[in-house]
Short mmCIF file of C-alpha atoms in Angstrom, two decimals:
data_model
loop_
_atom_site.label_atom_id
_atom_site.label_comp_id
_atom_site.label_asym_id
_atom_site.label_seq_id
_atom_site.Cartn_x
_atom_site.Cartn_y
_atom_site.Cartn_z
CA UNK A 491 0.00 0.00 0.00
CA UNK A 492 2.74 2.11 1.03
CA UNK A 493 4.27 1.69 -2.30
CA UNK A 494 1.38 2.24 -4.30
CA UNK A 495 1.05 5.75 -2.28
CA UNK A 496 4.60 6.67 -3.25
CA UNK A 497 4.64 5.74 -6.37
CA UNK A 498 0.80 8.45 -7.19
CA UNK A 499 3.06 10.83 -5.22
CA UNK A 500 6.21 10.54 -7.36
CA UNK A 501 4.13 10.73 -10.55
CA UNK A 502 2.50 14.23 -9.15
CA UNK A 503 6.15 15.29 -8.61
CA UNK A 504 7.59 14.45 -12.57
CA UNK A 505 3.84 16.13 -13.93
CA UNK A 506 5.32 19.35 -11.87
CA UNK A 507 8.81 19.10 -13.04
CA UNK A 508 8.15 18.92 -16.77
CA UNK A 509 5.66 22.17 -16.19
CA UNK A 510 9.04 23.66 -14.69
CA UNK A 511 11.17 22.88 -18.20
CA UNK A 512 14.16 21.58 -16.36
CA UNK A 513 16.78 20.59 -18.53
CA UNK A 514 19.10 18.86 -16.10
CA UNK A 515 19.10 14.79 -16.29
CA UNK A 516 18.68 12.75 -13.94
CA UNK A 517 20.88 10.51 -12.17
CA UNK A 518 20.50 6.88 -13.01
CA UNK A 519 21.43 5.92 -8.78
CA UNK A 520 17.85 5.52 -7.62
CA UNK A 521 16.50 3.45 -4.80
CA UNK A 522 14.24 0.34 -5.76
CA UNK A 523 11.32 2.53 -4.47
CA UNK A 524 12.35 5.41 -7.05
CA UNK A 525 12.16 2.40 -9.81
CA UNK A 526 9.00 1.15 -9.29
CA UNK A 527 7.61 5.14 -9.08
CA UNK A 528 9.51 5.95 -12.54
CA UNK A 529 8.12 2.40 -13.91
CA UNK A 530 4.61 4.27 -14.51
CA UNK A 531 6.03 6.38 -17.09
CA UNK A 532 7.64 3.43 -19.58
CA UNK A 533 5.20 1.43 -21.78
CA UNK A 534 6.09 -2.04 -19.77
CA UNK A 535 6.30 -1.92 -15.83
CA UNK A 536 9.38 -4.30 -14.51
CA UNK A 537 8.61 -6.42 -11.80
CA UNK A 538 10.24 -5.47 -8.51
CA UNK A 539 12.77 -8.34 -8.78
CA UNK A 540 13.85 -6.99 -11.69
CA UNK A 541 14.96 -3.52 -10.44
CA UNK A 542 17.55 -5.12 -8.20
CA UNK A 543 18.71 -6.69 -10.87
CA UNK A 544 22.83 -5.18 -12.28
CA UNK A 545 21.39 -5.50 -15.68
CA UNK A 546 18.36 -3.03 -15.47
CA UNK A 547 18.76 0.63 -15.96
CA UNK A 548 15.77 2.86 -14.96
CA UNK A 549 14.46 5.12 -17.81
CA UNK A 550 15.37 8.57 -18.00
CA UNK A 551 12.77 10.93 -18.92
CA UNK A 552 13.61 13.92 -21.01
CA UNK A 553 16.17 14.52 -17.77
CA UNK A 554 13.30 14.72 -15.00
CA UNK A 555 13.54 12.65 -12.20
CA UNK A 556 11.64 12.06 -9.24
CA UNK A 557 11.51 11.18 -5.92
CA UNK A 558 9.57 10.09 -2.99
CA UNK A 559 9.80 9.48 0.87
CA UNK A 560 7.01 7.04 1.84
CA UNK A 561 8.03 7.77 5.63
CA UNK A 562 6.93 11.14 5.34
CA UNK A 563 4.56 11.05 2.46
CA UNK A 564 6.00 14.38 1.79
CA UNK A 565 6.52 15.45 -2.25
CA UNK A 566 9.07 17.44 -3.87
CA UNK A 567 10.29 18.84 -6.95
CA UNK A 568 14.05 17.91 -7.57
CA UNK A 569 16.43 19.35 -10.48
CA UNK A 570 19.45 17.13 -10.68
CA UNK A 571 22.78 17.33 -12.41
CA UNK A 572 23.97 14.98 -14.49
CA UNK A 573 27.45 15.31 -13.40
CA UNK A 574 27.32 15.35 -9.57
CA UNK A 575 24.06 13.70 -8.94
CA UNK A 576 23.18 16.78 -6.65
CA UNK A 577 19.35 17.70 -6.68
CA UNK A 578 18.72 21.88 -7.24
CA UNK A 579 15.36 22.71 -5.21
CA UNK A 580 12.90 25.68 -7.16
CA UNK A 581 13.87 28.82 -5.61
CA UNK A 582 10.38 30.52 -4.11
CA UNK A 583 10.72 33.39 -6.99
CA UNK A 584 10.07 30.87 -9.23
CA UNK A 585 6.92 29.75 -7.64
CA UNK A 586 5.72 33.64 -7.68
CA UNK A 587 6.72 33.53 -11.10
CA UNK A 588 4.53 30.52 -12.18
CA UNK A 589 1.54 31.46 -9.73
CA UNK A 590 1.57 34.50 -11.59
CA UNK A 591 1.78 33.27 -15.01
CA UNK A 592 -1.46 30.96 -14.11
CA UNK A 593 -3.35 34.25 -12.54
CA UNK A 594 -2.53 35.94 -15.72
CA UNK A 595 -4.00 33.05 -18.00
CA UNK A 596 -7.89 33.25 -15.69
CA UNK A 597 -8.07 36.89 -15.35
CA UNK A 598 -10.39 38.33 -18.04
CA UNK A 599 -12.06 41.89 -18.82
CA UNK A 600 -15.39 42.34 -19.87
CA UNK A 601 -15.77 44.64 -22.59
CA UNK A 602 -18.55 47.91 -21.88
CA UNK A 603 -21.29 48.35 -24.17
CA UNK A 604 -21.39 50.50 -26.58
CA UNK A 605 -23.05 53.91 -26.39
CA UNK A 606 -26.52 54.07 -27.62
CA UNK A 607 -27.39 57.46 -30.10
CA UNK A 608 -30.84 58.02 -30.43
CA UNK A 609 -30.82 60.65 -33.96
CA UNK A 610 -32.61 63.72 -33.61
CA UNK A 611 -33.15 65.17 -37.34
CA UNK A 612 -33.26 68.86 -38.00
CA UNK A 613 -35.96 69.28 -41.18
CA UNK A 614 -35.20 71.42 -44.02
CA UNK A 615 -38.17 71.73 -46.80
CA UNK A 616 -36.93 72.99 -50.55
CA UNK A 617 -39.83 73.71 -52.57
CA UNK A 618 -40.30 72.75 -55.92
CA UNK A 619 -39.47 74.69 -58.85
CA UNK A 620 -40.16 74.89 -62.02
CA UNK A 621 -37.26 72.44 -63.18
CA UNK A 622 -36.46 70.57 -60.00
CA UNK A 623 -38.51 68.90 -58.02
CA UNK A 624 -39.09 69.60 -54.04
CA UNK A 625 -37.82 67.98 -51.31
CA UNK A 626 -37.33 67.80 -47.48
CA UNK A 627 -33.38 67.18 -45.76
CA UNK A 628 -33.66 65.57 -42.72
CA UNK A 629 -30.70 66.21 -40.64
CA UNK A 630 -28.75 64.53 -37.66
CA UNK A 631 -26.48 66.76 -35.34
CA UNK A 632 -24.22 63.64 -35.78
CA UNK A 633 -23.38 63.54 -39.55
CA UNK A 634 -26.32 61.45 -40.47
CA UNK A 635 -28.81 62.80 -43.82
CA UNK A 636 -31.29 61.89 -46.04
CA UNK A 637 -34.16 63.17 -48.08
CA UNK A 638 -37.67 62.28 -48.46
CA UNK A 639 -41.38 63.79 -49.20
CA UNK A 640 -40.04 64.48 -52.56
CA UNK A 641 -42.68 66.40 -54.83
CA UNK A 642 -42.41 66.85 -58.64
CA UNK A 643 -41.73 70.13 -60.57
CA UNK A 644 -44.21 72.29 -61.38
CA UNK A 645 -43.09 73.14 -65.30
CA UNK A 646 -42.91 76.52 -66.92
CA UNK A 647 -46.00 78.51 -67.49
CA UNK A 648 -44.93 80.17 -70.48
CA UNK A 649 -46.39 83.71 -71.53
CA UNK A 650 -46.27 84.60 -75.41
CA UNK A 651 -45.77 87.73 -77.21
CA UNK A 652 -45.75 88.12 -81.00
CA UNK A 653 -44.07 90.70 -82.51
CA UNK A 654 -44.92 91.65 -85.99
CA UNK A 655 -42.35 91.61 -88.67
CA UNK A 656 -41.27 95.15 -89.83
CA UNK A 657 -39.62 96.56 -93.17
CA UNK A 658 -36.14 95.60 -92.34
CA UNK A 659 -37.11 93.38 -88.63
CA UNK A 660 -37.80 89.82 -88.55
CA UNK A 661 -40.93 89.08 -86.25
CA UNK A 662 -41.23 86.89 -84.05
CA UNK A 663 -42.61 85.03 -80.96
CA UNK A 664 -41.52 85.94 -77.22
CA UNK A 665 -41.95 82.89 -74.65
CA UNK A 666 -41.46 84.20 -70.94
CA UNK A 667 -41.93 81.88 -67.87
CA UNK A 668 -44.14 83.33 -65.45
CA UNK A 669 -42.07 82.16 -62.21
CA UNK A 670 -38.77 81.87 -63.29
CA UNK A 671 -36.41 83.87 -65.71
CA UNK A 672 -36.59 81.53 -68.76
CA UNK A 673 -37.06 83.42 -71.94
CA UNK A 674 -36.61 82.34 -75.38
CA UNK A 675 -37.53 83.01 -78.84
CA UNK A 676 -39.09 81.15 -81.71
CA UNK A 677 -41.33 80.96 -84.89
CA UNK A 678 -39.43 83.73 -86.88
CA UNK A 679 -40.92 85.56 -89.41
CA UNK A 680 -38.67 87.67 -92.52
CA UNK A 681 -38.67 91.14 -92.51
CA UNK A 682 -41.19 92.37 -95.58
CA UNK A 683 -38.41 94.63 -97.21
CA UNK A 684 -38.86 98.60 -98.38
CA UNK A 685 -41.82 99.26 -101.03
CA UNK A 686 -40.29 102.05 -102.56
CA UNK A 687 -41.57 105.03 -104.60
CA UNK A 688 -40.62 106.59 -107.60
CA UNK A 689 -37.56 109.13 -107.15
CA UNK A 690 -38.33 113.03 -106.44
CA UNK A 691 -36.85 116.12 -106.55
CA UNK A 692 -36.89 117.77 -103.38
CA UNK A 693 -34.41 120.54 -103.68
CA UNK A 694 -33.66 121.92 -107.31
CA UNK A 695 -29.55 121.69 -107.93
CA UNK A 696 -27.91 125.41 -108.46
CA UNK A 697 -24.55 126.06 -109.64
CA UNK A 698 -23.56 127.09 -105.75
CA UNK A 699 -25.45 123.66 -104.53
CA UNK A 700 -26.39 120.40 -104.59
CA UNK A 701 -29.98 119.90 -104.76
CA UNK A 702 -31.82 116.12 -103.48
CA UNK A 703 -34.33 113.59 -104.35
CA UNK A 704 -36.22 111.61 -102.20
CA UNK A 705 -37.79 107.94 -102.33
CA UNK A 706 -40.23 107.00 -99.86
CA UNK A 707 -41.30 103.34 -98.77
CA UNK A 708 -45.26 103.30 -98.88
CA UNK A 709 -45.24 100.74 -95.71
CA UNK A 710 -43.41 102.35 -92.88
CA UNK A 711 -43.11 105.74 -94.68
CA UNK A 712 -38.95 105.34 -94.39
CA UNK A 713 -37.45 108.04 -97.04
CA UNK A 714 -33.95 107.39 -98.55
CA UNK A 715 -32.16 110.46 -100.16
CA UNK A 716 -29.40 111.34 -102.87
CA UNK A 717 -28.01 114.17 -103.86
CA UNK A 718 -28.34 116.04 -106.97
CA UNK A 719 -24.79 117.72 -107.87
CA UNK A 720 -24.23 121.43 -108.36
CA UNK A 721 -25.20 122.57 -111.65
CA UNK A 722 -22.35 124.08 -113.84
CA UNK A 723 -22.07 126.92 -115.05
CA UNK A 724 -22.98 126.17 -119.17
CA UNK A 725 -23.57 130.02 -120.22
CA UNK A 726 -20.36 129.62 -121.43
CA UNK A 727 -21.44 126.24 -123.20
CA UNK A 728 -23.74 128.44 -125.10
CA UNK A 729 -21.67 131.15 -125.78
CA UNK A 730 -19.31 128.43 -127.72
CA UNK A 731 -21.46 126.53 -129.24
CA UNK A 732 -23.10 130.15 -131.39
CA UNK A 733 -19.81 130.71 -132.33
CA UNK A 734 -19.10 127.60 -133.88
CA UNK A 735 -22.92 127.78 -135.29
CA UNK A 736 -21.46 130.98 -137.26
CA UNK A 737 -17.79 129.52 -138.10
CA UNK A 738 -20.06 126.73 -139.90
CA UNK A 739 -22.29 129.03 -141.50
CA UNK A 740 -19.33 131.03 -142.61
CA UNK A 741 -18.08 128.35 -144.34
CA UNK A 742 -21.00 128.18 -146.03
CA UNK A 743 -21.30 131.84 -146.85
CA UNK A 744 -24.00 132.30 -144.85
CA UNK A 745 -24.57 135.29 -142.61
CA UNK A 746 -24.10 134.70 -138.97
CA UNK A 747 -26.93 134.37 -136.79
CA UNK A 748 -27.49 136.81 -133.76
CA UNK A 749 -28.13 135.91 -130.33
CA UNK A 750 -31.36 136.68 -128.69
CA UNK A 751 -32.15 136.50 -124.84
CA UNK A 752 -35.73 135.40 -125.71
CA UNK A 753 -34.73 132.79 -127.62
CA UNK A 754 -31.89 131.99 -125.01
CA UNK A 755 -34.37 131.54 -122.08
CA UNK A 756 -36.83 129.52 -123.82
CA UNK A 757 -33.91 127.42 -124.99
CA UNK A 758 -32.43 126.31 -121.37
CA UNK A 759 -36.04 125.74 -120.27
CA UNK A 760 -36.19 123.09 -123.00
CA UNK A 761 -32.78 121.29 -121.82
CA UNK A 762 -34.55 121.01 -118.29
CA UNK A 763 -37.38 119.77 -119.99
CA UNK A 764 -36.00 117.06 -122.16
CA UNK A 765 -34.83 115.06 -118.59
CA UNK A 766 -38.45 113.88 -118.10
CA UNK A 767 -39.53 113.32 -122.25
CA UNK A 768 -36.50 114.06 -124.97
CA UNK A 769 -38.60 114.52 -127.97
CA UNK A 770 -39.88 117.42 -130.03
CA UNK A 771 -42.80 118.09 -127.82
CA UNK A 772 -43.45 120.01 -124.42
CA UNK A 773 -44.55 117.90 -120.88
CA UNK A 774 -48.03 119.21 -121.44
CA UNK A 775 -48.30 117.88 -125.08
CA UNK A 776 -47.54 121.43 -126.98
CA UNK A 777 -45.15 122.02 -129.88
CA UNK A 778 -42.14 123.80 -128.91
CA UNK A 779 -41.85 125.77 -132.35
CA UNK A 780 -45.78 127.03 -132.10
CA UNK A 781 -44.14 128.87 -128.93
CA UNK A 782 -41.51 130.38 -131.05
CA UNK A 783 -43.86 131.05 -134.04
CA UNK A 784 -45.69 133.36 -131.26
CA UNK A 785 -43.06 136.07 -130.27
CA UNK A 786 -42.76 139.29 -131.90
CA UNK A 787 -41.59 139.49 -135.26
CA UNK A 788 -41.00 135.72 -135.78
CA UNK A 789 -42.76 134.07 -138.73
CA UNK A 790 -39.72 130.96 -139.27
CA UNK A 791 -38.62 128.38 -136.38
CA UNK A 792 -36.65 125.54 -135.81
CA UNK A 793 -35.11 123.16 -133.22
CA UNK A 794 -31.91 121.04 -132.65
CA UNK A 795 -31.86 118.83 -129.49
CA UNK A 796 -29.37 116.66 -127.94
CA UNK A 797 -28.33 114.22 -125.18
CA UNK A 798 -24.86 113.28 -123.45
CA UNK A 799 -22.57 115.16 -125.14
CA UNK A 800 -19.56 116.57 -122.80
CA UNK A 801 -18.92 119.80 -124.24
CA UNK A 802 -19.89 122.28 -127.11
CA UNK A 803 -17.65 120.90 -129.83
CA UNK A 804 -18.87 117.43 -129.55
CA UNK A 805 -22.70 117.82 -129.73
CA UNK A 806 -22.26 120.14 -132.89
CA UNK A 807 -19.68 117.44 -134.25
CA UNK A 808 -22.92 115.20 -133.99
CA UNK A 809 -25.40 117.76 -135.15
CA UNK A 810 -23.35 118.51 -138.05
CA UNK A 811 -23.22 114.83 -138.79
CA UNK A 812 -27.01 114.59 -139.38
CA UNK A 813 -28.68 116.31 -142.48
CA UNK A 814 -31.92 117.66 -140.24
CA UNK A 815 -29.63 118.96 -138.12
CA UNK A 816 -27.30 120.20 -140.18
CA UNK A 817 -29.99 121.85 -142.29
CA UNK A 818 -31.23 124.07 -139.41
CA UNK A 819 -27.54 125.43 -138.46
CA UNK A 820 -26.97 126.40 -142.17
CA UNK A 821 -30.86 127.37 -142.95
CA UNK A 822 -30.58 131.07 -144.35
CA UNK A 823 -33.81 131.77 -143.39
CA UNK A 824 -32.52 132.19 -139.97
CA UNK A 825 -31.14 135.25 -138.26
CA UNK A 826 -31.45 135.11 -134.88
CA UNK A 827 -30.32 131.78 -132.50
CA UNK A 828 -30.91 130.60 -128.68
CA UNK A 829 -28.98 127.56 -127.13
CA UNK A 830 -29.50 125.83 -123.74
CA UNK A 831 -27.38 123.56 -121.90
CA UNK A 832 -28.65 121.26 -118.50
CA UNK A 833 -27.05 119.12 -116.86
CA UNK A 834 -28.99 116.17 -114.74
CA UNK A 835 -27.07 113.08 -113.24
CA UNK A 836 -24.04 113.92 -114.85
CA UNK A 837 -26.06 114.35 -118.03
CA UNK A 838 -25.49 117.41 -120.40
CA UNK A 839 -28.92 118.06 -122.09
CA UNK A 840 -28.43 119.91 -125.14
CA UNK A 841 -31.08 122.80 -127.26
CA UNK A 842 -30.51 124.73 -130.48
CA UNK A 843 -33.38 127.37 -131.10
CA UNK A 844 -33.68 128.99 -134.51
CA UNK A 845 -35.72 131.98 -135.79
CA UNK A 846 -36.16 134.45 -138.38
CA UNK A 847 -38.25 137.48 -139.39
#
């Protein structure tokens, strides 16, 4: 019994020293009792005969050893050394140390819960416009957001003006929004364009200024102008073109033909009149020569008209060239002679008037 005692004792004891990690070994001098104790460690179990035996050696387990004293039933935890066969006894820091290490290994800490945060939202309400829809922002003083209560846009509620098209201003079709500032234009229309008039004389040209004509648009009653230049002075013109009348009729041997002021007059308001209707007849449908035939003392007449011709030499150059013409100038019938000269657009207008007693 006593031997069964030791040897539960002595298995406590090698349990304890392999926690400990001793690397000493262990002496194989061992009493028979230490035998049978280190027998319960080894896969066969000698029989007590056979431990006093020279030819037995008792196992050695990773160097632990242990011991026993069945007198005192007393067990402890021996470190030997291999080399003296002394035992070391665990110092009582080490104890601490391990009593510690197995109070670390139970203690444990029980986490806190976590803080509970109830939200409390802020509300923001956007109304709707006329693009964008409406909405309400819920806010949280913690970070948290969302939206909700959403409501659709309301859509433009256009307005429309129409404006008419003008002379020289498209038309076309305002669209304002009513609630916003959307504004846009569409459904154009082309401007109708000027309906002019004929061309009048406003201001009659002089020889010290320009006189104008005027054109006026019978829709919007717009006028556009030009200017009439300054007449020339042409008495000259006149002047030259008697004295090559007589240098003709000279070579002729024909008297020369005097100049009249009547004549002259009536002349230059035939050159003005031949602007509007060059032929042998007056605006109002009369003959020019039954005019003539009606001053004092004149009972023969005769006329010579002409159009574009730059100065005096050229226009009898071309009156010379045709027989009617030519007949008149070298008539001998005639004595007395008016010429007129007017100018219109840059255009000479030229009159011979011929008369005799």
């Amino acid at each position: 019994m006593k031997k069964i005692l030791a040897a539960l004792l002595s298995a406590i004891v090698v349990f304890s020293a392999a926690g400990c990690n001793s690397e000493e070994s262990v002496s194989s001098e061992s009493s028979a009792t230490d035998s049978d104790v280190s027998s319960e460690q080894t896969t066969s179990v000698p029989k007590s005969s056979d431990v006093s035996s020279s030819n037995v050696t008792p196992p050695v387990y990773s160097g632990i050893s242990s011991s026993a004293s069945a007198s005192t039933s007393s067990v402890s935890t021996t470190s030997s050394n291999s080399e003296s066969g002394s035992s070391t006894v665990p110092s009582s820091s080490d104890t601490e140390q391990m009593s510690a290490v197995s109070s670390s290994e139970t203690t444990s800490t029980v986490p806190s819960p976590p803080e509970v945060h109830e939200h409390k939202y802020e509300t923001r309400t956007f109304a709707p416009s006329c693009e964008e829809g409406g909405y309400t922002l819920y806010t949280c003083s913690c970070g948290d957001s969302y939206t909700d209560d959403y409501v659709s846009a309301t859509g433009h509620d256009l307005e429309q003006t129409v404006v008419d098209p003008t002379c020289t201003v498209d038309g076309y079709t305002r669209y304002t929004c009513l609630h916003c500032d959307l504004q846009y234009t569409a459904d154009e229309t082309a401007a109708r364009g000027h309906s002019w008039g004929n061309w009048a004389i406003r201001t009659e040209p002089t020889t010290s200024a320009e006189g104008e004509e005027v054109s006026v648009c019978s829709v919007c009653g717009e006028e556009q102008r030009r200017s009439i230049p300054k007449l020339n002075d042409f008495s000259s013109y006149a002047s030259v073109v008697v004295e090559l009348v007589n240098a003709e009729r000279a070579k002729a041997g024909l008297s020369p033909l005097a100049k009249n002021d009547s004549l002259n007059d009536f002349a230059q308001l035939r050159s003005s009149e031949l602007v509007s209707d060059f032929a042998h007849k007056r605006p109002d449908g009369s003959k020019p020569l039954d005019y003539v035939m009606g001053m004092d003392g004149v009972h023969r007449a005769g006329e010579n008209i002409a159009m574009g011709q730059a100065s005096p030499e050229d226009v009898m150059n071309a009156w010379m060239n045709s027989e009617g013409h030519r007949e008149n100038i070298l008539k001998s019938d005639f004595t007395m002679i008016g010429v007129g000269c007017y100018e219109y657009n840059g255009k000479l207008y030229w009159t011979q008037i011929f008369a005799g007693e």
